[in-house]
Short mmCIF file of C-alpha atoms in Angstrom, two decimals:
data_model
loop_
_atom_site.label_atom_id
_atom_site.label_comp_id
_atom_site.label_asym_id
_atom_site.label_seq_id
_atom_site.Cartn_x
_atom_site.Cartn_y
_atom_site.Cartn_z
CA MET O 27 29.91 -19.51 -5.97
CA ILE O 28 29.01 -18.51 -2.24
CA TRP O 29 26.31 -16.08 -3.55
CA LEU O 30 24.94 -18.00 -5.73
CA ASN O 31 24.61 -20.56 -2.72
CA ALA O 32 23.23 -17.63 -0.61
CA LEU O 33 20.75 -17.17 -3.79
CA VAL O 34 19.63 -20.70 -3.50
CA GLN O 35 19.18 -21.09 0.39
CA GLY O 36 17.25 -17.83 0.25
CA ILE O 37 14.93 -19.10 -1.69
CA MET O 38 14.05 -22.13 0.22
CA LEU O 39 14.11 -20.32 3.13
CA GLY O 40 11.27 -18.03 1.19
CA GLY O 41 9.51 -21.29 1.11
CA LEU O 42 8.65 -21.40 4.91
CA TYR O 43 7.96 -17.77 4.73
CA ALA O 44 5.13 -17.75 1.80
CA LEU O 45 3.52 -20.82 3.83
CA PHE O 46 3.80 -18.45 6.93
CA ALA O 47 2.38 -15.61 5.09
CA CYS O 48 0.17 -17.21 2.67
CA GLY O 49 -2.92 -17.62 5.62
CA LEU O 50 -2.51 -13.99 6.74
CA SER O 51 -2.70 -12.75 2.75
CA LEU O 52 -5.88 -14.38 2.30
CA LEU O 53 -7.65 -13.22 5.48
CA PHE O 54 -6.70 -9.82 4.56
CA GLY O 55 -7.57 -10.07 0.70
CA VAL O 56 -11.25 -11.32 1.70
CA MET O 57 -12.24 -9.83 4.82
CA GLU O 58 -9.53 -6.95 5.34
CA VAL O 59 -8.85 -8.55 8.79
CA ILE O 60 -5.41 -8.55 10.44
CA ASN O 61 -4.42 -11.65 12.37
CA LEU O 62 -2.22 -10.46 14.96
CA ALA O 63 -2.70 -14.01 16.15
CA HIS O 64 -1.47 -15.42 12.94
CA GLY O 65 1.93 -16.86 14.30
CA ASP O 66 0.79 -17.55 17.45
CA MET O 67 -1.70 -20.34 15.75
CA ALA O 68 1.36 -21.72 13.61
CA VAL O 69 3.09 -22.41 16.69
CA ALA O 70 -0.02 -23.73 18.56
CA ALA O 71 -0.56 -26.49 15.49
CA GLY O 72 3.28 -27.04 16.27
CA TYR O 73 2.31 -27.87 19.83
CA LEU O 74 -0.84 -29.80 18.67
CA ALA O 75 1.64 -32.35 16.57
CA VAL O 76 3.43 -32.31 19.79
CA VAL O 77 1.00 -33.72 21.86
CA LEU O 78 -0.70 -35.65 18.63
CA ILE O 79 2.20 -37.52 17.45
CA PRO O 80 3.04 -39.89 20.44
CA ALA O 81 -0.95 -40.22 20.90
CA THR O 82 -1.30 -41.54 17.69
CA HIS O 83 2.12 -43.06 16.82
CA ILE O 84 1.61 -41.37 13.48
CA GLY O 85 4.91 -39.96 11.95
CA ALA O 86 5.74 -35.94 12.36
CA LEU O 87 5.77 -35.83 8.53
CA TRP O 88 2.38 -37.01 8.33
CA SER O 89 0.91 -35.23 11.27
CA PHE O 90 -0.59 -32.73 8.94
CA VAL O 91 -3.14 -35.03 8.09
CA ILE O 92 -4.75 -34.59 11.85
CA VAL O 93 -3.54 -31.45 12.20
CA VAL O 94 -4.87 -29.58 9.29
CA PRO O 95 -8.51 -30.76 9.55
CA ILE O 96 -8.80 -29.65 13.10
CA PHE O 97 -7.44 -26.04 12.40
CA ALA O 98 -9.79 -25.50 9.53
CA VAL O 99 -12.80 -26.44 11.26
CA GLY O 100 -11.43 -24.30 13.92
CA GLY O 101 -10.82 -21.66 11.63
CA TYR O 102 -14.54 -21.84 10.35
CA LEU O 103 -15.72 -21.89 14.09
CA LEU O 104 -13.45 -18.81 15.36
CA GLN O 105 -14.79 -16.74 12.33
CA ARG O 106 -18.37 -17.58 12.93
CA THR O 107 -18.15 -16.46 16.24
CA LEU O 108 -15.30 -14.21 17.84
CA LEU O 109 -14.12 -12.54 14.57
CA GLN O 110 -17.49 -12.36 12.88
CA ARG O 111 -18.84 -10.58 15.98
CA SER O 112 -16.02 -8.12 15.95
CA LEU O 113 -16.11 -7.61 12.61
CA ASP O 114 -20.23 -6.63 12.82
CA VAL O 115 -19.12 -4.26 15.39
CA ASP O 116 -16.02 -2.22 13.60
CA PRO O 117 -13.38 -3.76 11.58
CA LEU O 118 -10.81 -2.29 13.25
CA ILE O 119 -12.11 -4.10 16.46
CA THR O 120 -10.73 -7.18 14.99
CA LEU O 121 -7.08 -6.07 15.50
CA LEU O 122 -7.89 -5.71 19.27
CA VAL O 123 -9.46 -8.84 19.23
CA THR O 124 -6.81 -11.06 17.62
CA PHE O 125 -4.00 -9.22 19.09
CA GLY O 126 -5.94 -10.20 22.93
CA LEU O 127 -6.05 -13.72 21.21
CA SER O 128 -2.36 -13.45 20.67
CA ILE O 129 -1.64 -13.02 24.34
CA VAL O 130 -4.27 -15.83 25.21
CA LEU O 131 -2.68 -18.18 23.10
CA GLU O 132 0.75 -17.52 24.00
CA ASN O 133 0.44 -17.84 27.78
CA VAL O 134 -1.79 -20.74 27.54
CA LEU O 135 0.81 -22.23 25.64
CA LEU O 136 3.58 -21.19 28.28
CA GLU O 137 1.17 -22.79 30.98
CA VAL O 138 0.76 -26.04 29.59
CA PHE O 139 4.18 -26.78 27.42
CA SER O 140 6.39 -24.55 29.57
CA ALA O 141 8.59 -22.52 27.81
CA ASP O 142 10.71 -25.16 26.80
CA SER O 143 11.67 -25.59 23.02
CA HIS O 144 10.33 -28.29 21.01
CA SER O 145 10.68 -29.60 17.53
CA PHE O 146 9.68 -33.15 15.49
CA ALA O 147 12.29 -35.53 14.60
CA VAL O 148 11.46 -36.13 10.80
CA GLY O 149 14.87 -38.29 10.87
CA SER O 150 17.05 -37.93 7.51
CA LEU O 151 14.52 -35.03 5.94
CA VAL O 152 16.28 -33.01 8.40
CA THR O 153 19.85 -33.56 7.77
CA GLY O 154 19.75 -34.90 4.40
CA ALA O 155 20.91 -32.93 1.35
CA PHE O 156 21.98 -33.60 -2.46
CA LYS O 157 24.65 -31.89 -3.45
CA LEU O 158 24.52 -29.66 -6.92
CA ASN O 159 28.19 -29.08 -7.00
CA ALA O 160 30.94 -28.79 -4.47
CA GLN O 161 29.59 -25.63 -2.95
CA ILE O 162 25.93 -25.98 -3.34
CA SER O 163 23.63 -28.31 -1.78
CA ILE O 164 20.50 -28.47 -1.38
CA GLY O 165 18.51 -29.64 2.02
CA TYR O 166 15.43 -32.19 1.80
CA LEU O 167 13.59 -30.51 4.07
CA PRO O 168 13.97 -27.42 2.92
CA LEU O 169 12.71 -28.36 -0.64
CA LEU O 170 10.01 -29.95 0.96
CA ILE O 171 8.80 -26.74 2.54
CA LEU O 172 9.46 -24.94 -0.84
CA ALA O 173 7.09 -27.09 -2.87
CA VAL O 174 4.53 -27.33 -0.41
CA ALA O 175 4.12 -23.42 -0.18
CA VAL O 176 4.53 -23.66 -4.18
CA VAL O 177 1.99 -26.54 -4.28
CA VAL O 178 -0.43 -24.30 -1.42
CA LEU O 179 -0.44 -21.13 -2.99
CA ILE O 180 -0.51 -22.59 -6.34
CA GLY O 181 -3.68 -24.78 -5.65
CA LEU O 182 -5.30 -21.46 -3.48
CA GLN O 183 -4.82 -19.44 -6.72
CA LEU O 184 -6.51 -22.27 -8.75
CA LEU O 185 -9.23 -22.79 -6.06
CA LEU O 186 -9.90 -18.82 -6.18
CA SER O 187 -10.28 -18.28 -10.23
CA TYR O 188 -11.82 -21.51 -11.28
CA SER O 189 -14.10 -23.18 -8.59
CA LYS O 190 -17.39 -22.14 -7.44
CA THR O 191 -16.40 -21.71 -4.04
CA GLY O 192 -13.43 -19.46 -5.39
CA ARG O 193 -16.13 -17.23 -7.01
CA LEU O 194 -18.10 -16.71 -4.38
CA ILE O 195 -15.55 -15.95 -2.14
CA ARG O 196 -13.84 -13.25 -4.86
CA ALA O 197 -17.53 -11.93 -5.10
CA VAL O 198 -17.93 -11.32 -1.31
CA ALA O 199 -14.32 -9.76 -1.35
CA ASP O 200 -15.56 -7.05 -3.88
CA ASP O 201 -18.57 -5.94 -2.84
CA ARG O 202 -20.27 -7.67 0.59
CA GLU O 203 -24.01 -6.38 0.11
CA ALA O 204 -23.93 -7.08 -3.41
CA SER O 205 -23.20 -10.42 -2.82
CA GLN O 206 -26.02 -10.61 -0.12
CA ILE O 207 -28.52 -9.51 -2.88
CA THR O 208 -27.69 -12.78 -4.99
CA GLY O 209 -28.27 -14.84 -2.15
CA ILE O 210 -25.02 -15.26 -0.78
CA ASP O 211 -24.52 -15.71 3.14
CA TYR O 212 -21.01 -13.63 3.11
CA ARG O 213 -20.59 -15.11 6.65
CA HIS O 214 -20.46 -18.51 5.68
CA ILE O 215 -18.05 -17.52 2.86
CA PHE O 216 -15.68 -15.85 5.43
CA GLY O 217 -16.18 -18.73 7.75
CA LEU O 218 -14.13 -21.25 4.49
CA ALA O 219 -12.14 -18.39 3.72
CA ALA O 220 -11.02 -18.20 7.86
CA SER O 221 -11.29 -22.31 7.31
CA ILE O 222 -8.68 -22.33 4.39
CA ALA O 223 -6.68 -20.11 5.96
CA LEU O 224 -5.79 -21.14 9.33
CA GLY O 225 -5.64 -24.78 7.52
CA THR O 226 -2.31 -22.98 6.12
CA VAL O 227 -1.29 -21.67 9.24
CA ALA O 228 -1.69 -24.97 10.63
CA LEU O 229 1.18 -26.39 7.54
CA ALA O 230 3.26 -23.36 8.39
CA GLY O 231 3.07 -24.27 12.30
CA LEU O 232 4.18 -27.75 11.11
CA ALA O 233 6.98 -26.56 8.68
CA LEU O 234 8.22 -24.38 11.52
CA GLY O 235 8.61 -27.28 13.94
CA MET O 236 10.28 -29.69 11.54
CA TYR O 237 12.59 -26.40 10.38
CA SER O 238 13.63 -25.15 13.96
CA GLN O 239 12.78 -25.20 17.16
CA PHE O 240 9.87 -23.49 18.57
CA ASN O 241 8.47 -22.20 21.71
CA PRO O 242 5.63 -20.45 23.09
CA THR O 243 6.61 -17.09 22.10
CA THR O 244 7.99 -17.75 18.61
CA GLY O 245 4.87 -16.94 16.72
CA PRO O 246 5.37 -13.29 16.69
CA SER O 247 8.85 -13.37 15.08
CA TYR O 248 7.20 -15.32 12.33
CA LEU O 249 4.37 -13.16 12.10
CA ILE O 250 6.60 -10.20 11.05
CA TYR O 251 7.90 -12.02 8.09
CA ALA O 252 4.43 -13.30 7.08
CA PHE O 253 3.77 -9.70 7.25
CA GLU O 254 6.50 -8.20 5.78
CA ALA O 255 5.85 -10.95 3.07
CA VAL O 256 2.33 -9.76 2.31
CA VAL O 257 3.39 -6.57 1.71
CA VAL O 258 6.33 -6.69 -0.17
CA GLY O 259 4.32 -9.19 -2.55
CA GLY O 260 1.31 -6.79 -2.65
CA LEU O 261 -1.53 -6.95 -0.45
CA GLY O 262 -4.42 -9.27 -1.52
CA SER O 263 -2.70 -11.19 -4.40
CA LEU O 264 -1.25 -14.54 -3.42
CA TRP O 265 1.04 -14.52 -6.22
CA GLY O 266 2.56 -11.14 -4.81
CA THR O 267 2.87 -13.49 -1.14
CA LEU O 268 4.84 -16.16 -2.78
CA LEU O 269 7.20 -13.46 -4.63
CA GLY O 270 7.28 -11.67 -1.38
CA GLY O 271 8.58 -14.66 0.87
CA VAL O 272 11.27 -15.70 -1.30
CA VAL O 273 12.32 -12.27 -1.57
CA LEU O 274 12.98 -12.03 1.96
CA GLY O 275 14.01 -15.43 2.21
CA ILE O 276 16.86 -14.19 -0.21
CA ALA O 277 17.06 -10.84 1.98
CA THR O 278 17.87 -13.48 5.12
CA THR O 279 20.47 -15.68 3.43
CA VAL O 280 22.37 -12.76 1.13
CA GLY O 281 22.35 -10.73 4.59
CA PHE O 282 23.88 -13.12 6.26
CA GLN O 283 26.95 -13.64 3.73
CA LEU O 284 27.49 -10.38 4.24
CA SER O 285 27.80 -10.43 7.76
CA PRO O 286 26.04 -12.37 10.29
CA ASN O 287 24.42 -9.63 12.08
CA PHE O 288 23.16 -8.66 8.95
CA GLY O 289 21.30 -11.66 8.31
CA ALA O 290 17.77 -11.19 10.74
CA LEU O 291 18.09 -7.26 9.41
CA GLY O 292 18.14 -7.81 5.86
CA PRO O 293 14.31 -8.81 5.19
CA HIS O 294 13.46 -6.05 7.28
CA LEU O 295 15.52 -3.68 5.20
CA VAL O 296 13.76 -5.07 2.01
CA PHE O 297 10.85 -4.18 3.24
CA LEU O 298 11.30 -0.74 4.66
CA ALA O 299 12.81 -0.20 0.78
CA VAL O 300 10.03 -1.68 -0.83
CA LEU O 301 7.40 0.26 1.33
CA ALA O 302 9.38 3.33 0.30
CA PHE O 303 9.54 2.99 -3.41
CA LEU O 304 6.88 0.78 -4.00
CA PRO O 305 4.39 1.31 -1.54
CA ARG O 306 2.17 -0.76 -3.42
CA GLY O 307 4.11 -3.88 -3.30
CA LEU O 308 6.19 -6.08 -5.94
CA LEU O 309 3.00 -7.48 -7.66
CA PRO O 310 0.28 -5.02 -7.10
CA LYS O 311 -3.31 -6.47 -7.47
CA LYS O 312 -6.85 -5.63 -7.19
CA ALA O 313 -8.18 -7.91 -4.98
CA LEU O 314 -7.96 -11.47 -5.72
CA ALA O 315 -8.48 -11.01 -9.46
CA MET Q 8 -56.24 -11.57 -8.71
CA SER Q 9 -54.22 -11.81 -5.62
CA ALA Q 10 -51.33 -9.64 -4.18
CA LEU Q 11 -47.99 -11.17 -4.28
CA LEU Q 12 -46.26 -8.63 -1.98
CA GLU Q 13 -48.05 -6.70 0.69
CA LEU Q 14 -46.71 -3.82 2.66
CA GLU Q 15 -48.81 -3.29 5.84
CA ASP Q 16 -47.74 0.12 7.95
CA LEU Q 17 -44.12 -0.44 6.63
CA SER Q 18 -41.45 1.81 8.94
CA VAL Q 19 -38.07 2.03 8.44
CA CYS Q 20 -34.96 4.20 9.77
CA HIS Q 21 -31.96 4.96 9.52
CA GLY Q 22 -30.54 5.59 12.91
CA GLN Q 23 -32.83 8.78 13.95
CA LEU Q 24 -34.46 9.14 10.55
CA THR Q 25 -37.50 7.88 9.73
CA ALA Q 26 -36.66 6.78 6.14
CA VAL Q 27 -40.41 4.92 5.41
CA ASP Q 28 -43.12 5.97 7.37
CA HIS Q 29 -45.94 3.96 7.45
CA VAL Q 30 -46.23 2.71 3.98
CA SER Q 31 -48.85 -0.02 2.85
CA LEU Q 32 -48.89 -1.47 -0.65
CA ALA Q 33 -49.68 -3.99 -2.50
CA VAL Q 34 -48.19 -5.47 -5.81
CA GLU Q 35 -50.46 -7.86 -7.48
CA ALA Q 36 -48.86 -10.83 -9.57
CA GLY Q 37 -47.83 -10.08 -13.16
CA GLN Q 38 -48.18 -6.39 -12.56
CA VAL Q 39 -45.62 -3.31 -12.59
CA LEU Q 40 -45.50 -1.42 -10.00
CA ALA Q 41 -43.78 1.75 -10.09
CA VAL Q 42 -42.65 3.82 -6.33
CA ILE Q 43 -42.06 7.43 -7.53
CA GLY Q 44 -40.78 10.25 -5.70
CA ALA Q 45 -38.16 12.74 -4.75
CA ASN Q 46 -34.61 12.16 -4.13
CA GLY Q 47 -34.34 10.95 -0.55
CA ALA Q 48 -38.36 10.12 -0.20
CA GLY Q 49 -37.31 6.38 0.58
CA LYS Q 50 -38.01 4.40 -2.48
CA SER Q 51 -34.68 2.94 -2.29
CA THR Q 52 -34.84 2.00 1.54
CA LEU Q 53 -38.44 0.65 0.84
CA LEU Q 54 -37.09 -1.43 -1.88
CA ARG Q 55 -34.29 -2.77 0.07
CA THR Q 56 -35.91 -3.31 2.89
CA ILE Q 57 -38.18 -5.85 0.84
CA ALA Q 58 -35.00 -7.35 -0.63
CA GLY Q 59 -33.87 -7.98 3.14
CA LEU Q 60 -30.93 -5.66 3.54
CA HIS Q 61 -32.70 -3.39 5.78
CA ARG Q 62 -34.67 -4.55 9.13
CA PRO Q 63 -38.08 -2.53 9.32
CA VAL Q 64 -38.95 -1.25 12.86
CA SER Q 65 -42.61 -1.85 12.76
CA GLY Q 66 -45.08 -3.33 9.89
CA THR Q 67 -45.33 -6.54 8.21
CA ILE Q 68 -44.12 -7.55 4.55
CA ARG Q 69 -45.99 -10.65 3.23
CA TYR Q 70 -45.10 -12.38 0.02
CA ASP Q 71 -47.01 -15.15 -1.72
CA GLY Q 72 -49.38 -14.96 1.48
CA THR Q 73 -46.97 -15.67 4.12
CA ASP Q 74 -45.21 -13.03 6.54
CA ILE Q 75 -41.48 -12.83 5.95
CA THR Q 76 -40.81 -9.45 7.63
CA ASN Q 77 -37.90 -11.32 9.72
CA ILE Q 78 -36.89 -13.89 7.33
CA PRO Q 79 -32.98 -13.64 6.20
CA ILE Q 80 -32.24 -11.89 2.66
CA GLN Q 81 -30.50 -15.29 1.84
CA ARG Q 82 -33.99 -17.12 1.80
CA ARG Q 83 -35.57 -14.47 0.17
CA VAL Q 84 -33.75 -14.59 -2.90
CA ALA Q 85 -34.05 -18.49 -2.99
CA ASP Q 86 -37.94 -17.81 -2.84
CA GLY Q 87 -37.65 -15.25 -6.03
CA ILE Q 88 -37.46 -12.11 -4.35
CA VAL Q 89 -34.27 -10.45 -6.47
CA LEU Q 90 -33.36 -6.88 -6.08
CA VAL Q 91 -31.51 -5.10 -9.10
CA PRO Q 92 -29.40 -2.68 -6.92
CA GLU Q 93 -29.15 0.92 -7.49
CA GLY Q 94 -25.57 1.77 -9.27
CA ARG Q 95 -25.66 -2.05 -10.33
CA ARG Q 96 -23.40 -3.25 -8.44
CA LEU Q 97 -21.26 -5.57 -10.20
CA PHE Q 98 -18.25 -7.10 -8.80
CA PRO Q 99 -15.53 -5.93 -10.39
CA SER Q 100 -13.08 -8.59 -10.29
CA LEU Q 101 -15.21 -11.15 -11.81
CA SER Q 102 -15.86 -11.27 -15.41
CA VAL Q 103 -19.53 -10.85 -16.79
CA GLU Q 104 -19.92 -14.36 -17.08
CA GLU Q 105 -18.47 -15.17 -13.48
CA ASN Q 106 -20.86 -12.42 -12.40
CA LEU Q 107 -24.07 -13.94 -14.15
CA LEU Q 108 -22.90 -17.75 -12.45
CA VAL Q 109 -22.99 -15.83 -9.06
CA GLY Q 110 -26.27 -14.70 -9.72
CA THR Q 111 -26.98 -18.20 -10.01
CA TYR Q 112 -25.97 -19.15 -6.40
CA ARG Q 113 -29.58 -19.47 -5.30
CA SER Q 114 -31.72 -19.82 -8.17
CA ARG Q 115 -34.73 -21.10 -8.52
CA GLN Q 116 -36.24 -23.21 -11.47
CA GLY Q 117 -37.61 -21.58 -14.48
CA PRO Q 118 -36.96 -20.00 -18.07
CA PHE Q 119 -33.56 -17.74 -17.61
CA SER Q 120 -30.38 -19.56 -17.77
CA LEU Q 121 -27.28 -17.91 -18.90
CA SER Q 122 -27.52 -18.80 -22.46
CA ARG Q 123 -30.89 -17.12 -22.11
CA ILE Q 124 -29.44 -14.07 -20.99
CA TYR Q 125 -26.85 -14.44 -24.06
CA GLU Q 126 -29.80 -14.64 -26.03
CA MET Q 127 -31.38 -11.64 -24.76
CA PHE Q 128 -28.56 -9.32 -25.11
CA PRO Q 129 -26.65 -10.88 -28.12
CA TRP Q 130 -23.02 -8.75 -27.19
CA MET Q 131 -22.94 -10.26 -24.01
CA ALA Q 132 -21.85 -13.46 -24.92
CA SER Q 133 -18.76 -12.41 -27.30
CA ARG Q 134 -17.65 -10.15 -24.11
CA ARG Q 135 -18.44 -12.94 -21.57
CA LYS Q 136 -14.42 -13.26 -20.29
CA GLU Q 137 -14.15 -9.19 -19.83
CA HIS Q 138 -14.20 -7.67 -16.65
CA THR Q 139 -17.16 -5.42 -15.50
CA GLY Q 140 -15.52 -2.62 -15.65
CA GLN Q 141 -14.71 -2.22 -19.29
CA LEU Q 142 -18.41 -2.37 -20.20
CA SER Q 143 -20.31 0.63 -20.96
CA GLY Q 144 -23.07 1.86 -18.21
CA GLY Q 145 -25.96 0.56 -20.10
CA GLN Q 146 -24.16 -2.98 -20.53
CA GLN Q 147 -23.33 -2.78 -17.13
CA GLN Q 148 -26.79 -2.44 -16.15
CA ALA Q 149 -27.96 -5.18 -18.26
CA VAL Q 150 -25.31 -7.40 -16.55
CA ALA Q 151 -26.82 -6.37 -13.17
CA ILE Q 152 -30.33 -7.39 -14.33
CA GLY Q 153 -28.83 -10.52 -16.11
CA ARG Q 154 -27.33 -11.19 -12.85
CA ALA Q 155 -30.87 -10.70 -11.16
CA LEU Q 156 -32.83 -13.10 -14.16
CA VAL Q 157 -30.72 -15.95 -13.49
CA ALA Q 158 -31.86 -16.47 -10.20
CA ASN Q 159 -35.60 -17.04 -11.55
CA PRO Q 160 -36.98 -14.34 -9.62
CA ARG Q 161 -41.19 -14.18 -9.29
CA LEU Q 162 -40.65 -10.40 -7.79
CA LEU Q 163 -38.09 -8.37 -9.44
CA LEU Q 164 -36.71 -5.51 -7.79
CA LEU Q 165 -35.51 -2.52 -10.03
CA ASP Q 166 -33.94 0.32 -8.30
CA GLU Q 167 -33.10 3.19 -10.18
CA LEU Q 168 -32.51 1.64 -13.75
CA SER Q 169 -31.92 4.80 -15.40
CA LEU Q 170 -29.49 6.66 -13.30
CA GLY Q 171 -26.68 7.58 -15.06
CA LEU Q 172 -27.69 6.10 -18.08
CA ALA Q 173 -28.23 8.09 -21.86
CA PRO Q 174 -32.39 8.08 -22.31
CA ILE Q 175 -31.87 5.83 -25.70
CA VAL Q 176 -30.50 3.24 -23.33
CA VAL Q 177 -33.06 3.81 -20.60
CA ARG Q 178 -35.08 3.11 -23.10
CA GLN Q 179 -33.79 0.10 -24.57
CA ILE Q 180 -33.82 -1.54 -21.11
CA TYR Q 181 -37.44 -0.59 -20.23
CA ALA Q 182 -38.26 -2.31 -23.60
CA MET Q 183 -37.47 -5.66 -22.01
CA LEU Q 184 -40.24 -4.96 -19.30
CA PRO Q 185 -43.35 -7.13 -21.41
CA GLU Q 186 -40.90 -9.79 -21.89
CA LEU Q 187 -40.12 -10.52 -18.27
CA LEU Q 188 -43.80 -10.01 -17.59
CA ASN Q 189 -44.64 -12.41 -20.25
CA SER Q 190 -42.50 -15.08 -18.27
CA GLY Q 191 -44.33 -14.36 -15.28
CA ILE Q 192 -42.54 -12.28 -13.15
CA THR Q 193 -43.75 -9.70 -11.14
CA VAL Q 194 -41.76 -6.05 -11.15
CA LEU Q 195 -41.62 -3.33 -8.59
CA LEU Q 196 -39.78 -0.76 -9.68
CA VAL Q 197 -38.38 2.90 -8.16
CA GLU Q 198 -37.92 5.64 -10.67
CA GLN Q 199 -36.93 8.78 -10.27
CA ASP Q 200 -37.94 9.49 -14.10
CA VAL Q 201 -41.41 9.77 -13.85
CA SER Q 202 -42.46 9.80 -17.24
CA GLN Q 203 -40.62 6.66 -17.66
CA ALA Q 204 -42.62 5.31 -14.85
CA LEU Q 205 -45.73 6.16 -15.88
CA SER Q 206 -45.56 4.42 -19.56
CA VAL Q 207 -44.48 0.94 -18.21
CA ALA Q 208 -46.54 0.61 -14.68
CA GLN Q 209 -50.07 -0.31 -14.20
CA ARG Q 210 -49.85 1.33 -10.80
CA ILE Q 211 -47.95 3.93 -9.62
CA HIS Q 212 -47.15 4.72 -5.81
CA CYS Q 213 -45.62 8.00 -4.73
CA LEU Q 214 -43.70 8.80 -1.84
CA LEU Q 215 -42.45 11.97 -0.26
CA GLU Q 216 -40.30 12.33 2.86
CA GLY Q 217 -41.35 8.46 3.62
CA ARG Q 218 -44.88 9.06 3.80
CA THR Q 219 -47.40 7.56 0.77
CA THR Q 220 -48.86 10.87 -1.37
CA LEU Q 221 -50.18 9.22 -4.12
CA SER Q 222 -51.12 5.77 -4.94
CA GLY Q 223 -53.24 4.52 -7.96
CA LYS Q 224 -53.62 3.67 -11.48
CA PRO Q 225 -51.54 6.17 -13.98
CA SER Q 226 -54.50 6.94 -15.83
CA GLN Q 227 -56.69 8.15 -12.53
CA PHE Q 228 -54.31 11.26 -12.09
CA HIS Q 229 -53.93 14.42 -13.78
CA PRO Q 230 -50.26 15.35 -14.10
CA SER Q 231 -50.99 18.28 -11.40
CA GLN Q 232 -51.81 15.92 -9.38
CA ILE Q 233 -48.85 13.64 -9.51
CA GLU Q 234 -46.80 16.65 -9.22
CA GLU Q 235 -48.22 17.69 -6.25
CA ALA Q 236 -47.43 14.22 -4.49
CA TYR Q 237 -43.77 14.18 -5.93
CA PHE Q 238 -42.95 17.66 -4.36
CA GLY Q 239 -45.39 18.16 -1.35
CA VAL Q 240 -46.07 21.57 -3.18
CA ARG Q 241 -49.30 22.98 -5.03
CA SER Q 242 -47.77 24.24 -8.35
CA SER Q 243 -49.59 27.01 -10.22
CA ASN Q 244 -48.00 25.27 -13.48
CA HIS Q 245 -50.04 22.33 -14.27
CA SER Q 246 -48.54 21.79 -17.64
CA ASP Q 247 -46.26 18.69 -17.37
CA ILE Q 248 -44.67 16.30 -15.26
CA PRO Q 249 -41.31 16.62 -14.12
CA GLY Q 250 -38.70 13.93 -15.68
#
């Protein structure tokens, strides 16, 4: 029963990982940009909420209504300016640019908010849980985060598969030049993809702020998990990203059950094992089909 | 008759290499002009520059009387200049129908809709949910042409349609040209297969190492003249045309 509990809690934690990984997966899948500032952007979304919640008297749970649109617009602008310029020079330059962005973001947050940890008060949601039986109880907040992750990933997959914008995004991801000759401005499509990605990054940052404490240097540690979830699931596959997040979540909680020291190590070991034996990930898929 | 497309002294470079060297040509509305030439003569570069994928270093491109030399590619598509690229370049993760739908992104008003394309290629309707990788080369070429047609072009640029296809398939594809012309489309095509080009074009334009070596009506020239323009060497054998 202890192990079953570890499994259930692992799936819950996997929701947070998957939510984190979603934006990373999308940016890589569409424009092959690896955003090293991904974790810091999520933390920045958390800090934006720290400022906005008292200023607007909006509840922490509803802060996404403001934060997500701001990040979505910011994502579009970031892509059309900084990222597109570096992509035009050399796709590898984007690694340096986003790494630089990560350092800048981290230091600006340190300067403005100090190194103190923050988190949001979401009331009984954090402590509340329902009991499945004597040993297993499911927290409302982790369940909510998992539900959001599933909805976001399924929504994104449906958008890519069935909407006109999704079709254009897949066309651009397939063949940039061929998309140009059909009259698509691929820079605009990249901007839209970045906008969606940053919207999900904001959601992940808010989820993190409700789930645990964060400080300006929290970002990179979550970036690692997001990375691993994307690779474990299979590059460029959103379903794979969801699965990857859940697998890493289970590896964390089962690892903790084995030995408290093992919790942090578990997901990394799983990641290495997948790289060694299934280098294309659990759900390998070509592009975003 | 007025020229739909006029190139004046157009030069295009790839780095150090001058791929198109001071080329001037005009395509009359409703006509087929074939640009012929050996590998590396600059034919594809010329076509891609007209489509907007390359910027010329000098010269002007005039389309329907207006200078479009510096107009971005997506505006050219909206104005009716559509390229069928060499190697087809379909979107592999999209279905046949989705490929066609992407082609409608900047379509103008006109006769070519998805259902019109399915009428032209009856096999396509039943396979519209399949990915393009499952189609034969000729079928893929048909989808590539369909993707261009649904934009309802005024000027259709065809780059090496025959590449990698069986002769019979090539003939089937070229057999569609009269229908396209009847609907008012002007065609500028690039072809290595000279006999194919001569049989469909009202005018030919031969390039050699980026420069114009011959231009005019096919009937104006003796095969040996074309051969010389194509290869740049005077041949002693005047019997036939390279294929």
